[in-house]
């Protein structure tokens, strides 16, 4: 933990706005799911919006961080779409 | 053993041989995950459910009935008798909601739940109705009803003696929907024959209702509840399985991301990859959503 925590604090401090933005989007996502529970199509749209936001956030964050590369974008896209498809199984059982 | 340790190290811990990134988070592995997700979402569902109409929810009449009576017994009330007439009424109500495209206790044309109960041949002294839609599990339905004061009052009303259920899939507002209708009642006849032994009440009720004009109509709706029972065997596994797969995969991804980040920082590696903290936040919120997604709406 000796190496991890200082990195974690430094990273959050350096990109506080970015991470707050991502966490806020996550909170909105969960709240929206709770409000529209039982509305399968709306639930899926909310999930799609959060996944898209996460991918766009990744691109935006790495532009700011000056580390944008196609491989990095692909990483966000692959993780985002994998989880989108998996959760779709629950929304449309 | 050493081989296994080496293999796990290669999968989870960043080091020279995996280019200082846990192999589980390499692009080839991420692509396999995506293919796996697509496989489960489309191909598996089609192959498993090719002979089944509607959605693969794990809601069964038996479980709803059992849970409803459990709640009543917890509150010191007598269990409800299962009523075939009320189940038929519930089924007709669900079908009516799909046909007329509404989600309410009262139809747009003014049809009330009591119309369906009377049409099924059940003459009631007291009657009530609970509705639910798009839940994945029976316990979720009953738990949501118990958390709503009005629905809870219906389940725990001491006047009721009978209950009927219908679990029906169909298209509502252009969207595939699973409706659960629960109907309660106390037959009018029972007040007259109140002194008779409890066991004989069900039999007596049937004998009174059978000669009624609606008896022939009953055959038009051949045991609506069976629809849910038949689907159960095939659908049960997929619903639970998909939720379990999601939970396992998200936990596995969190573990892989956590270990990769921890050891990369411990080794002091500077890498050109996506931010594990961001992935972590994303996965955590999706994990939280797994508690909300199986829940539907009650009315």
XYZ file of C-alpha atoms in Angstrom, chain B:
299
model
C 2.322 -25.869 -8.566
C 5.143 -23.615 -9.701
C 3.688 -23.637 -13.222
C 0.299 -22.565 -11.893
C 1.823 -19.775 -9.803
C 3.760 -18.590 -12.832
C 0.614 -18.669 -14.958
C -1.413 -16.687 -12.410
C 1.450 -14.215 -12.062
C 1.424 -13.774 -15.824
C -2.343 -13.153 -15.780
C -2.599 -10.809 -12.794
C 0.748 -9.226 -12.019
C 2.559 -6.815 -14.328
C 6.140 -7.875 -15.073
C 8.632 -7.944 -17.899
C 7.120 -10.905 -19.767
C 3.649 -9.379 -20.041
C 5.005 -5.957 -20.935
C 4.315 -4.665 -17.396
C 0.546 -4.986 -17.762
C -1.531 -7.850 -16.328
C -2.228 -10.181 -19.236
C -5.916 -10.175 -18.306
C -6.065 -6.492 -19.258
C -4.270 -6.785 -22.606
C -6.235 -5.906 -25.709
C -6.470 -9.518 -26.878
C -8.031 -10.555 -23.577
C -10.347 -7.534 -23.559
C -11.469 -8.582 -27.040
C -12.165 -12.114 -25.786
C -14.331 -10.630 -23.012
C -16.314 -8.647 -25.552
C -16.817 -11.725 -27.737
C -17.843 -13.686 -24.642
C -20.383 -10.980 -23.735
C -21.817 -10.909 -27.268
C -21.988 -14.712 -27.250
C -23.969 -14.746 -24.023
C -26.200 -11.848 -25.000
C -27.291 -13.093 -28.389
C -26.248 -16.585 -29.382
C -26.788 -18.370 -26.083
C -30.130 -16.691 -25.474
C -31.386 -17.567 -28.949
C -30.262 -21.190 -28.667
C -31.646 -21.657 -25.155
C -34.894 -19.826 -25.663
C -35.703 -20.591 -29.283
C -38.920 -22.343 -28.273
C -40.049 -19.812 -25.698
C -42.061 -16.666 -26.105
C -41.378 -13.594 -24.035
C -38.726 -12.739 -21.515
C -36.716 -15.044 -19.320
C -37.801 -13.836 -15.923
C -37.610 -16.105 -12.903
C -41.054 -15.285 -11.495
C -43.251 -18.234 -10.653
C -46.751 -18.460 -9.239
C -45.666 -21.079 -6.689
C -42.982 -18.803 -5.293
C -45.266 -15.734 -5.252
C -47.933 -17.723 -3.431
C -45.421 -19.130 -0.962
C -43.856 -15.719 -0.237
C -47.244 -14.008 0.141
C -48.344 -16.573 2.707
C -44.989 -16.319 4.464
C -45.519 -12.581 4.893
C -49.013 -13.161 6.259
C -47.837 -15.823 8.680
C -45.017 -13.542 9.867
C -47.719 -11.052 10.800
C -49.872 -13.599 12.570
C -52.462 -13.944 9.797
C -53.970 -17.064 8.309
C -52.481 -18.197 4.973
C -54.536 -17.559 1.837
C -56.063 -20.353 -0.218
C -55.010 -20.562 -3.838
C -57.983 -19.704 -6.027
C -58.188 -20.851 -9.619
C -60.973 -18.308 -10.294
C -58.887 -15.401 -9.014
C -55.929 -16.632 -11.063
C -58.131 -16.649 -14.162
C -59.288 -13.131 -13.314
C -55.658 -12.058 -12.870
C -54.734 -13.592 -16.213
C -57.636 -11.867 -17.966
C -56.617 -8.579 -16.353
C -53.031 -8.969 -17.602
C -54.251 -9.848 -21.095
C -56.562 -6.829 -21.037
C -53.651 -4.539 -20.130
C -51.680 -5.862 -23.104
C -54.654 -5.671 -25.480
C -55.734 -2.152 -24.487
C -52.166 -1.014 -23.816
C -52.438 0.355 -20.281
C -50.716 -0.123 -16.921
C -53.265 0.711 -14.288
C -55.838 -0.802 -11.954
C -58.582 0.681 -14.119
C -58.789 0.275 -17.909
C -59.203 3.377 -20.095
C -62.719 2.175 -20.974
C -63.650 2.070 -17.282
C -63.263 -1.686 -16.760
C -62.381 -2.321 -13.121
C -60.480 -5.254 -11.570
C -63.788 -6.342 -10.038
C -65.211 -6.942 -13.519
C -62.539 -9.579 -14.159
C -63.120 -11.216 -10.785
C -66.888 -11.407 -11.321
C -66.420 -12.626 -14.899
C -64.307 -15.520 -13.628
C -67.244 -16.683 -11.525
C -65.885 -15.544 -8.172
C -68.547 -13.775 -6.094
C -66.717 -11.687 -3.557
C -67.405 -9.889 -0.362
C -63.943 -8.297 -0.305
C -61.507 -8.065 -3.195
C -58.188 -6.409 -3.943
C -55.481 -6.230 -6.596
C -51.692 -5.749 -6.656
C -49.762 -5.185 -9.875
C -46.069 -5.428 -10.741
C -44.085 -5.253 -13.943
C -40.621 -6.076 -15.203
C -39.197 -7.741 -12.133
C -36.708 -10.566 -12.588
C -37.381 -12.565 -9.425
C -40.458 -13.507 -7.382
C -38.918 -12.383 -4.092
C -38.255 -8.945 -5.639
C -41.957 -8.614 -6.486
C -43.221 -9.551 -3.014
C -40.522 -7.488 -1.315
C -41.487 -4.396 -3.390
C -45.155 -4.912 -2.521
C -44.277 -5.218 1.160
C -42.272 -1.983 0.980
C -45.248 -0.084 -0.406
C -47.823 0.724 2.335
C -50.893 0.244 0.126
C -49.710 -3.059 -1.366
C -48.595 -4.226 2.050
C -52.083 -3.461 3.404
C -53.557 -5.618 0.652
C -51.273 -8.576 1.397
C -51.873 -8.293 5.139
C -55.596 -7.629 5.044
C -57.194 -10.098 7.430
C -60.514 -10.154 5.543
C -59.018 -11.955 2.518
C -59.127 -15.728 2.382
C -58.169 -16.435 -1.259
C -55.504 -15.307 -3.670
C -54.783 -15.796 -7.363
C -51.792 -14.889 -9.542
C -50.881 -14.466 -13.175
C -47.410 -13.946 -14.644
C -47.787 -12.948 -18.290
C -45.367 -11.739 -20.956
C -46.480 -9.441 -23.753
C -46.013 -6.108 -25.495
C -46.949 -3.011 -23.503
C -46.321 0.439 -25.003
C -44.253 -1.217 -27.739
C -41.963 -2.861 -25.187
C -41.757 -6.520 -24.125
C -43.061 -6.573 -20.573
C -43.561 -9.113 -17.812
C -46.703 -8.368 -15.820
C -47.574 -9.867 -12.452
C -51.175 -9.592 -11.284
C -52.153 -10.635 -7.781
C -55.841 -10.731 -6.892
C -57.270 -11.189 -3.423
C -60.773 -12.088 -2.399
C -63.147 -13.362 0.167
C -66.052 -15.216 -1.390
C -69.544 -14.114 -0.588
C -70.550 -17.710 0.124
C -68.097 -18.057 2.969
C -69.887 -15.536 5.104
C -72.966 -17.698 4.910
C -71.126 -20.945 5.699
C -68.817 -19.454 8.284
C -69.313 -22.264 10.787
C -68.181 -24.986 8.429
C -64.716 -26.525 8.907
C -61.946 -24.588 7.167
C -60.777 -27.550 5.057
C -64.073 -27.906 3.314
C -64.305 -24.250 2.349
C -62.326 -24.572 -0.844
C -64.351 -27.528 -2.013
C -67.575 -25.823 -1.194
C -66.563 -22.695 -3.014
C -65.830 -24.701 -6.165
C -69.096 -26.531 -6.017
C -70.992 -23.286 -5.701
C -69.152 -21.591 -8.528
C -69.023 -24.418 -11.053
C -72.651 -24.291 -12.081
C -72.427 -20.560 -12.702
C -72.758 -19.234 -16.256
C -69.048 -18.448 -16.419
C -68.065 -22.098 -15.944
C -67.886 -22.768 -19.671
C -65.815 -19.622 -20.171
C -63.152 -21.033 -17.924
C -62.114 -23.434 -20.651
C -61.244 -20.567 -22.958
C -58.396 -19.663 -20.626
C -56.772 -22.993 -19.933
C -54.970 -22.483 -16.652
C -53.225 -19.182 -17.314
C -50.870 -19.753 -14.468
C -49.423 -22.813 -16.170
C -47.857 -20.489 -18.727
C -45.461 -19.308 -16.075
C -44.904 -22.782 -14.696
C -43.987 -24.238 -18.091
C -41.582 -21.420 -18.867
C -39.938 -21.736 -15.497
C -37.904 -24.828 -16.253
C -36.137 -23.295 -19.246
C -35.941 -19.735 -18.101
C -34.958 -20.210 -14.504
C -31.351 -21.018 -15.217
C -30.727 -18.226 -17.696
C -32.022 -15.439 -15.437
C -29.988 -16.418 -12.414
C -27.090 -17.420 -14.605
C -26.925 -14.030 -16.350
C -27.007 -12.175 -13.025
C -24.311 -14.456 -11.611
C -22.156 -14.092 -14.734
C -22.388 -10.300 -14.443
C -21.521 -10.319 -10.763
C -18.592 -12.729 -11.219
C -17.187 -10.906 -14.240
C -17.386 -7.448 -12.642
C -15.713 -8.740 -9.462
C -13.055 -10.481 -11.540
C -12.399 -7.275 -13.503
C -12.108 -5.272 -10.267
C -9.601 -7.804 -8.955
C -7.549 -7.721 -12.169
C -7.559 -3.895 -12.275
C -6.695 -3.629 -8.571
C -3.814 -6.094 -8.717
C -2.442 -4.613 -11.912
C -2.451 -1.094 -10.467
C -1.057 -2.142 -7.108
C 1.891 -4.109 -8.495
C 2.609 -1.581 -11.253
C 2.959 1.154 -8.644
C 4.970 -1.133 -6.377
C 7.380 -1.801 -9.230
C 7.379 1.887 -10.120
C 6.418 1.152 -13.731
C 5.476 4.039 -15.999
C 3.033 2.739 -18.603
C 1.087 4.001 -21.562
C -2.357 2.565 -20.780
C -5.875 3.568 -19.785
C -6.426 4.760 -16.217
C -7.194 1.831 -13.930
C -8.807 4.185 -11.387
C -11.325 5.303 -14.039
C -12.055 1.692 -15.041
C -12.431 0.883 -11.362
C -14.992 3.675 -10.813
C -16.937 2.585 -13.922
C -17.041 -1.072 -12.827
C -18.035 -0.160 -9.243
C -21.082 1.804 -10.484
C -22.097 -1.066 -12.770
C -21.767 -3.426 -9.832
C -24.084 -1.154 -7.803
C -26.540 -1.142 -10.722
C -26.856 -4.942 -10.421
C -28.902 -4.348 -7.274
C -31.328 -2.022 -9.097
C -31.712 -3.680 -12.503
C -33.653 -6.800 -11.408
C -36.245 -4.573 -9.709
C -39.401 -3.528 -11.510
C -42.384 -1.326 -10.738
C -45.398 -1.929 -8.564
C -48.829 -0.386 -8.837
